[in-house]
């Protein structure tokens, strides 16, 4: 622990940055075949997808400047071949591929195999000009390795017949298309070397697609051509067609007819020598340009890693991710607010004045009925009690006594007389009977 310093302690950001640089510098460009899934194309114009096979998957990004060159619309489930550089998306710590080119698997796989074999053989020096054998200035016999029924053979024979009818030609018939063609061509070259009856060999066929010419991109055939003791002229397809055989052969002719012109003599043999040197120069320039292209590609790759646009691409990817996260957050927030509003609305409905008024009205009606019932019971009880009290009062009432024949005498002032001494002669008395009063005067 005592030897631990601040330089040994990584932050997460520093760790991800170091890992990204390590991946980009060590891995470089990779070719990858896979199936597209989770494809998305946000408004930024960039593409995000996942490449997968039966057991694994890897996240990929293809930025707008590169995906504009794609000639088809990628869809989930497409099998594609991509050229990409390995990187790491620092904010999440996810490693990913930054795709530079994309093509359908069928066409792209052949092109990838062509480039890989080309770089492999170039690295071994099979294309080097120093390893190429010079063509004989005046060949005595020419060997032709091609199909005995193809147009290329007739083109070669027509040119030789016109330019140098005396030049012998030996045909080594072989297939020039299909899976077995490369082996047959290699065997024909071996046969010609073992027989050693020709000064120069023309190997070729007419034009065609990349698949048609694919046998001339075979590694075994390329090594057989390089090992041949007899100089070989590659005459495959048209001038625009380029194969591995063209790079490894001692001379490349644009067409089978041009190859025949290279080995034949006529009065313009100086032109032939010039053409031969020109072709050598073209071949050397092609090799030089190929090497320069490869070197420039490496430099461009290093430059791209340091270019501000690369940083902008990564930031643009981060912006796209943040945009997706914002949308998701907004959707969650709106969903939560909607649920809250629904709960508040439910509570409001439960506490609605209309509902409460209805409940209070019902309660008031019940209380009113209870009050009426209570009043009826109270009135009935009161009437009953009044009747009992009236009955008791009637029992003790003076009127009842009067009905039995008694009377009450009072002065005019209302004083009840109980003794004779309370009156004197001349006083007026009021005698109350059960059915009225009698006024009398004391004599």
Coordinates of C-alpha atoms in Angstrom, one line a residue:
X1 CA 0.0 0.0 0.0
X2 CA 2.9 2.3 0.7
X3 CA 3.9 2.3 -3.0
X4 CA 0.4 3.3 -4.2
X5 CA 0.5 6.8 -5.8
X6 CA -2.1 9.1 -7.4
X7 CA -0.8 8.0 -10.8
X8 CA -1.8 4.3 -10.0
X9 CA -5.4 5.3 -9.1
X10 CA -7.8 5.5 -12.1
X11 CA -11.0 7.4 -12.3
X12 CA -13.8 5.7 -14.2
X13 CA -13.5 8.3 -17.0
X14 CA -9.7 7.8 -17.3
X15 CA -10.1 4.0 -17.3
X16 CA -12.6 4.1 -20.1
X17 CA -10.5 6.6 -22.1
X18 CA -7.4 4.4 -21.8
X19 CA -9.3 1.3 -22.8
X20 CA -10.8 3.1 -25.8
X21 CA -7.3 4.2 -27.0
X22 CA -6.0 0.7 -26.4
X23 CA -8.8 -0.9 -28.5
X24 CA -8.5 1.6 -31.3
X25 CA -4.7 1.4 -31.5
X26 CA -4.3 -2.3 -31.1
X27 CA -7.2 -3.7 -33.1
X28 CA -7.4 -1.2 -36.0
X29 CA -9.7 -2.1 -38.8
X30 CA -11.7 -5.3 -38.7
X31 CA -14.1 -7.0 -41.1
X32 CA -17.2 -8.6 -39.6
X33 CA -20.1 -10.6 -40.9
X34 CA -23.3 -10.7 -38.9
X35 CA -27.1 -10.3 -38.8
X36 CA -28.6 -6.9 -38.2
X37 CA -31.0 -6.4 -35.3
X38 CA -32.2 -3.4 -33.2
X39 CA -31.7 -1.1 -36.2
X40 CA -32.6 2.5 -35.6
X41 CA -32.1 5.7 -37.6
X42 CA -32.8 8.8 -35.4
X43 CA -33.3 12.3 -36.9
X44 CA -29.5 13.0 -36.5
X45 CA -28.9 10.8 -39.6
X46 CA -26.7 8.3 -37.7
X47 CA -27.5 4.6 -37.6
X48 CA -27.4 2.4 -34.5
X49 CA -27.7 -1.4 -34.7
X50 CA -26.6 -4.7 -33.3
X51 CA -24.7 -7.3 -35.2
X52 CA -25.2 -10.9 -34.0
X53 CA -24.7 -14.5 -34.8
X54 CA -26.1 -17.6 -33.0
X55 CA -24.0 -17.1 -29.9
X56 CA -23.0 -13.4 -29.5
X57 CA -23.7 -9.9 -30.4
X58 CA -22.0 -6.5 -30.5
X59 CA -23.3 -2.9 -30.6
X60 CA -22.5 -0.8 -33.7
X61 CA -22.8 2.8 -34.8
X62 CA -22.5 4.1 -38.4
X63 CA -22.3 7.9 -38.6
X64 CA -24.0 10.0 -41.2
X65 CA -21.0 10.7 -43.4
X66 CA -20.3 6.9 -43.8
X67 CA -23.9 5.6 -44.2
X68 CA -24.6 7.9 -47.1
X69 CA -22.4 5.6 -49.2
X70 CA -24.4 2.5 -48.4
X71 CA -26.3 1.4 -51.6
X72 CA -29.1 -0.5 -49.8
X73 CA -31.5 0.1 -46.9
X74 CA -30.5 -2.0 -44.0
X75 CA -33.2 -3.9 -42.2
X76 CA -33.4 -6.2 -39.2
X77 CA -32.5 -9.7 -40.3
X78 CA -30.1 -8.7 -43.1
X79 CA -26.8 -10.5 -43.3
X80 CA -24.1 -7.9 -44.0
X81 CA -20.3 -7.6 -44.2
X82 CA -19.0 -4.5 -42.5
X83 CA -15.6 -2.8 -42.3
X84 CA -15.3 -1.2 -38.9
X85 CA -12.9 0.0 -36.2
X86 CA -13.2 -1.2 -32.6
X87 CA -13.9 1.5 -30.0
X88 CA -15.5 2.0 -26.7
X89 CA -18.4 4.3 -25.8
X90 CA -17.0 6.0 -22.7
X91 CA -20.2 7.2 -21.0
X92 CA -21.6 3.7 -20.7
X93 CA -18.3 1.7 -20.8
X94 CA -19.7 -0.4 -23.7
X95 CA -17.3 -1.5 -26.4
X96 CA -18.7 -1.0 -29.9
X97 CA -17.9 -1.0 -33.6
X98 CA -17.7 2.2 -35.6
X99 CA -18.8 1.0 -39.1
X100 CA -17.1 2.7 -42.0
X101 CA -18.6 0.6 -44.9
X102 CA -21.4 -1.9 -45.2
X103 CA -22.5 -4.3 -48.0
X104 CA -24.6 -7.4 -48.4
X105 CA -22.8 -10.5 -47.2
X106 CA -22.6 -12.2 -50.6
X107 CA -20.8 -9.5 -52.6
X108 CA -18.9 -8.2 -49.7
X109 CA -17.4 -11.5 -48.6
X110 CA -15.7 -12.0 -52.0
X111 CA -14.3 -8.5 -51.9
X112 CA -13.1 -9.0 -48.4
X113 CA -11.4 -12.3 -49.2
X114 CA -9.8 -10.6 -52.2
X115 CA -8.4 -7.7 -50.1
X116 CA -7.2 -10.0 -47.4
X117 CA -5.4 -12.3 -49.8
X118 CA -4.0 -9.4 -51.7
X119 CA -2.5 -7.9 -48.5
X120 CA -1.2 -11.2 -47.3
X121 CA 0.6 -12.0 -50.5
X122 CA 1.9 -8.4 -50.9
X123 CA 3.3 -8.7 -47.4
X124 CA 5.2 -11.8 -48.4
X125 CA 6.7 -10.0 -51.4
X126 CA 4.9 -12.0 -54.1
X127 CA 4.0 -8.8 -55.9
X128 CA 7.4 -7.3 -55.7
X129 CA 8.9 -6.2 -59.1
X130 CA 12.3 -7.7 -58.1
X131 CA 10.8 -11.2 -58.0
X132 CA 9.3 -11.0 -61.5
X133 CA 11.0 -12.8 -64.4
X134 CA 11.6 -10.9 -67.7
X135 CA 9.7 -12.0 -70.8
X136 CA 11.9 -13.5 -73.6
X137 CA 12.6 -11.0 -76.3
X138 CA 12.0 -13.6 -79.1
X139 CA 10.0 -16.5 -77.7
X140 CA 10.3 -19.8 -79.7
X141 CA 7.1 -21.4 -78.4
X142 CA 4.1 -20.0 -76.5
X143 CA 2.0 -21.9 -74.0
X144 CA -1.7 -20.9 -73.6
X145 CA -3.5 -22.0 -70.4
X146 CA -7.3 -21.4 -70.9
X147 CA -10.5 -23.1 -72.0
X148 CA -10.3 -24.9 -75.4
X149 CA -13.8 -23.6 -76.2
X150 CA -13.5 -20.1 -74.8
X151 CA -13.4 -16.9 -76.8
X152 CA -10.0 -16.0 -75.2
X153 CA -8.2 -18.8 -77.1
X154 CA -9.6 -17.7 -80.4
X155 CA -8.6 -14.1 -79.8
X156 CA -5.1 -15.2 -79.0
X157 CA -4.8 -17.4 -82.0
X158 CA -6.2 -14.7 -84.3
X159 CA -3.6 -12.2 -83.1
X160 CA -0.7 -14.6 -83.4
X161 CA -1.8 -15.7 -86.8
X162 CA -1.9 -12.1 -88.0
X163 CA 1.3 -11.0 -86.4
X164 CA 3.6 -14.1 -86.3
X165 CA 2.1 -17.1 -88.0
X166 CA 5.3 -19.1 -87.6
X167 CA 5.2 -18.9 -83.8
X168 CA 4.3 -22.4 -82.4
X169 CA 1.5 -22.5 -79.8
X170 CA 0.9 -25.2 -77.2
X171 CA -2.5 -25.3 -75.6
X172 CA -2.9 -26.6 -72.0
X173 CA -6.7 -26.9 -71.8
X174 CA -8.4 -26.3 -68.5
X175 CA -11.5 -25.0 -66.8
X176 CA -11.5 -21.2 -66.2
X177 CA -14.6 -21.0 -64.1
X178 CA -16.0 -22.9 -61.1
X179 CA -14.7 -24.4 -57.9
X180 CA -12.2 -26.8 -59.5
X181 CA -10.9 -24.3 -62.1
X182 CA -8.1 -22.9 -59.8
X183 CA -6.6 -26.3 -59.1
X184 CA -6.8 -27.3 -62.8
X185 CA -5.0 -24.1 -63.9
X186 CA -2.4 -24.6 -61.2
X187 CA -1.9 -28.2 -62.4
X188 CA -1.6 -26.9 -66.0
X189 CA 1.1 -24.5 -65.0
X190 CA 2.9 -27.3 -63.2
X191 CA 2.6 -29.5 -66.3
X192 CA 4.0 -26.8 -68.5
X193 CA 7.0 -26.3 -66.2
X194 CA 7.7 -30.0 -66.0
X195 CA 7.5 -30.4 -69.8
X196 CA 9.6 -27.2 -70.3
X197 CA 8.6 -26.9 -73.9
X198 CA 7.5 -23.2 -73.9
X199 CA 9.4 -19.9 -73.3
X200 CA 6.4 -18.0 -72.0
X201 CA 2.9 -18.9 -70.7
X202 CA -0.3 -17.0 -71.2
X203 CA -2.9 -17.7 -68.5
X204 CA -6.3 -16.1 -68.9
X205 CA -9.9 -16.0 -70.0
X206 CA -12.5 -13.5 -71.2
X207 CA -14.3 -11.0 -69.0
X208 CA -17.0 -11.7 -66.4
X209 CA -18.3 -10.9 -63.0
X210 CA -16.3 -11.1 -59.8
X211 CA -17.7 -14.6 -59.2
X212 CA -16.9 -15.7 -62.8
X213 CA -13.2 -14.6 -62.4
X214 CA -12.9 -15.8 -58.8
X215 CA -10.8 -18.9 -59.6
X216 CA -8.0 -16.4 -60.5
X217 CA -8.1 -15.1 -56.9
X218 CA -7.1 -18.4 -55.5
X219 CA -4.0 -18.5 -53.1
X220 CA -2.8 -21.9 -54.4
X221 CA -2.9 -20.6 -58.0
X222 CA -1.1 -17.4 -57.0
X223 CA 1.7 -19.3 -55.3
X224 CA 1.9 -21.6 -58.3
X225 CA 2.3 -18.6 -60.6
X226 CA 5.0 -17.1 -58.4
X227 CA 6.9 -20.4 -58.3
X228 CA 6.8 -21.0 -62.1
X229 CA 10.1 -21.1 -63.8
X230 CA 8.5 -20.1 -67.0
X231 CA 7.5 -16.4 -67.3
X232 CA 3.7 -16.0 -67.1
X233 CA 1.5 -13.3 -68.6
X234 CA -1.8 -12.9 -66.8
X235 CA -4.6 -12.0 -69.3
X236 CA -7.8 -12.3 -67.3
X237 CA -11.0 -10.5 -68.4
X238 CA -11.1 -7.0 -69.7
X239 CA -8.9 -4.1 -68.8
X240 CA -11.0 -3.0 -65.8
X241 CA -10.9 -6.5 -64.3
X242 CA -8.2 -7.1 -61.7
X243 CA -7.3 -10.4 -60.1
X244 CA -4.7 -11.7 -57.7
X245 CA -3.2 -13.5 -60.7
X246 CA -2.5 -10.1 -62.3
X247 CA -0.5 -8.9 -59.4
X248 CA 1.6 -12.1 -59.0
X249 CA 2.3 -12.8 -62.7
X250 CA 5.4 -11.6 -64.4
X251 CA 3.3 -9.4 -66.7
X252 CA -0.3 -8.4 -66.8
X253 CA -2.0 -7.9 -70.1
X254 CA -5.3 -6.0 -70.2
X255 CA -6.9 -8.6 -72.5
X256 CA -6.0 -12.0 -74.0
X257 CA -5.5 -10.3 -77.3
X258 CA -3.0 -7.9 -75.7
X259 CA -1.1 -10.8 -74.2
X260 CA -0.8 -12.3 -77.7
X261 CA 0.6 -9.1 -79.0
X262 CA 3.2 -9.0 -76.2
X263 CA 4.7 -12.4 -77.2
X264 CA 4.4 -12.0 -81.0
X265 CA 6.9 -10.3 -83.3
X266 CA 6.3 -8.1 -86.2
X267 CA 7.9 -5.2 -87.9
X268 CA 7.0 -3.0 -85.0
X269 CA 9.0 -5.0 -82.5
X270 CA 10.3 -1.8 -81.0
X271 CA 6.7 -0.9 -80.3
X272 CA 6.4 -4.3 -78.7
X273 CA 9.4 -3.6 -76.5
X274 CA 8.0 -0.3 -75.6
X275 CA 4.6 -1.9 -74.8
X276 CA 6.4 -4.5 -72.7
X277 CA 8.2 -1.9 -70.8
X278 CA 5.0 0.2 -70.5
X279 CA 3.2 -2.8 -69.1
X280 CA 6.0 -3.5 -66.7
X281 CA 5.8 0.2 -65.7
X282 CA 2.0 -0.1 -65.3
X283 CA 2.4 -3.3 -63.2
X284 CA 5.1 -1.6 -61.1
X285 CA 2.9 1.4 -60.7
X286 CA -0.1 -0.7 -59.8
X287 CA 1.9 -2.4 -57.1
X288 CA 3.4 0.9 -55.9
X289 CA -0.1 2.5 -55.9
X290 CA -1.5 -0.5 -54.1
X291 CA 1.2 -0.2 -51.4
X292 CA 0.7 3.6 -51.2
X293 CA -3.1 3.0 -50.9
X294 CA -2.5 0.6 -48.1
X295 CA -0.1 3.0 -46.4
X296 CA -2.5 5.9 -46.9
X297 CA -5.3 3.8 -45.4
X298 CA -3.2 3.3 -42.3
X299 CA -2.4 6.9 -42.1
X300 CA -6.0 7.9 -42.7
X301 CA -7.1 5.5 -39.9
X302 CA -4.6 7.1 -37.5
X303 CA -5.7 10.6 -38.6
X304 CA -9.4 9.7 -38.2
X305 CA -8.7 8.7 -34.6
X306 CA -7.3 12.1 -33.9
X307 CA -9.8 14.1 -36.1
X308 CA -12.3 16.4 -34.4
X309 CA -15.1 14.8 -36.4
X310 CA -14.4 11.5 -34.6
X311 CA -15.0 13.3 -31.2
X312 CA -18.1 14.9 -32.7
X313 CA -19.3 11.5 -33.8
X314 CA -19.0 10.1 -30.3
X315 CA -20.6 13.2 -28.8
X316 CA -23.4 12.9 -31.5
X317 CA -24.0 9.3 -30.4
X318 CA -24.1 10.4 -26.8
X319 CA -26.6 13.2 -27.8
X320 CA -28.8 10.6 -29.5
X321 CA -28.7 8.4 -26.4
X322 CA -29.6 11.4 -24.2
X323 CA -32.5 12.2 -26.5
X324 CA -33.8 8.7 -26.2
X325 CA -33.4 8.9 -22.4
X326 CA -35.3 12.3 -22.3
X327 CA -38.1 10.8 -24.3
X328 CA -38.4 7.8 -22.0
X329 CA -38.2 10.1 -18.9
X330 CA -40.9 12.3 -20.3
X331 CA -43.1 9.3 -21.1
X332 CA -42.6 7.9 -17.6
X333 CA -43.3 11.4 -16.1
X334 CA -46.5 11.9 -18.2
X335 CA -47.6 8.4 -17.3
X336 CA -47.1 9.0 -13.6
X337 CA -48.8 12.4 -13.8
X338 CA -51.7 10.8 -15.7
X339 CA -52.1 8.1 -13.0
X340 CA -51.9 10.8 -10.3
X341 CA -54.6 12.9 -12.0
X342 CA -56.8 9.8 -12.3
X343 CA -56.3 9.1 -8.6
X344 CA -57.1 12.7 -7.7
X345 CA -60.1 12.6 -9.9
X346 CA -61.3 9.5 -8.2
X347 CA -60.8 11.1 -4.8
X348 CA -62.6 14.2 -6.0
X349 CA -65.5 12.1 -7.2
X350 CA -65.6 10.4 -3.8
X351 CA -65.7 13.9 -2.1
X352 CA -67.9 15.6 -4.7
X353 CA -70.5 18.1 -3.2
X354 CA -73.2 16.6 -5.4
X355 CA -72.6 13.2 -3.8
X356 CA -72.3 14.7 -0.3
X357 CA -75.5 16.7 -0.8
X358 CA -77.3 13.6 -1.8
X359 CA -76.0 11.8 1.2
X360 CA -76.8 14.7 3.5
X361 CA -80.3 15.0 2.0
X362 CA -80.9 11.3 2.6
X363 CA -79.6 11.7 6.2
X364 CA -81.8 14.8 6.7
X365 CA -84.9 12.9 5.5
X366 CA -84.1 10.1 7.9
X367 CA -83.6 12.6 10.8
X368 CA -86.8 14.4 9.8
X369 CA -88.7 11.2 9.9
X370 CA -87.2 10.3 13.2
X371 CA -88.1 13.8 14.5
X372 CA -91.7 13.4 13.4
X373 CA -91.9 10.0 15.0
X374 CA -90.4 11.3 18.2
X375 CA -92.8 14.3 18.2
X376 CA -95.8 11.9 17.6
X377 CA -94.6 9.7 20.5
X378 CA -94.0 12.8 22.7
X379 CA -97.4 14.3 21.9
X380 CA -99.1 10.9 22.6
X381 CA -97.3 10.7 25.9
X382 CA -98.1 14.3 26.8
X383 CA -101.8 13.8 25.9
X384 CA -101.8 10.7 28.1
X385 CA -100.1 12.5 30.9
X386 CA -102.5 15.5 30.5
X387 CA -105.5 13.1 30.6
X388 CA -104.1 11.6 33.9
X389 CA -103.5 15.0 35.3
X390 CA -106.9 16.2 34.3
X391 CA -108.4 13.2 35.9
X392 CA -106.4 13.8 39.1
X393 CA -107.3 17.6 39.0
X394 CA -110.9 16.8 38.5
X395 CA -110.7 14.6 41.5
X396 CA -109.5 17.4 43.8
X397 CA -111.3 20.3 41.9
X398 CA -113.7 22.5 43.9
X399 CA -116.2 22.2 41.1
X400 CA -116.5 18.5 41.9
X401 CA -117.3 19.4 45.5
X402 CA -119.9 21.9 44.3
X403 CA -121.6 19.3 42.2
X404 CA -122.1 17.2 45.4
X405 CA -124.2 20.1 46.8
X406 CA -121.6 22.3 48.4
X407 CA -121.1 26.0 47.7
X408 CA -118.4 28.7 48.2
X409 CA -119.2 32.1 49.6
X410 CA -116.9 35.1 48.9
X411 CA -116.9 38.8 49.4
X412 CA -117.1 41.1 46.4
X413 CA -113.3 41.4 46.7
X414 CA -113.0 37.6 46.2
X415 CA -112.1 36.7 49.8
X416 CA -113.5 33.2 50.7
X417 CA -115.6 33.3 53.8
X418 CA -114.7 30.7 56.4
X419 CA -116.1 32.4 59.6
X420 CA -119.2 34.5 60.3
X421 CA -117.1 37.1 61.9
X422 CA -115.6 37.9 58.5
X423 CA -118.9 39.6 57.4
X424 CA -121.2 42.3 58.7
X425 CA -124.6 43.5 58.0
X426 CA -125.0 45.1 54.6
X427 CA -122.0 43.2 52.9
X428 CA -122.7 41.7 49.5
X429 CA -121.8 38.1 49.2
X430 CA -121.1 36.0 46.1
X431 CA -122.1 32.3 46.4
X432 CA -120.7 30.0 43.8
X433 CA -122.8 26.9 43.1
X434 CA -122.0 24.1 40.6
X435 CA -123.9 25.8 37.8
X436 CA -123.5 29.5 38.6
X437 CA -123.3 32.4 41.2
X438 CA -125.8 34.0 43.6
X439 CA -125.4 37.5 44.9
X440 CA -127.0 38.3 48.3
X441 CA -126.9 41.0 50.9
X442 CA -126.3 40.3 54.6
X443 CA -129.3 41.7 56.8

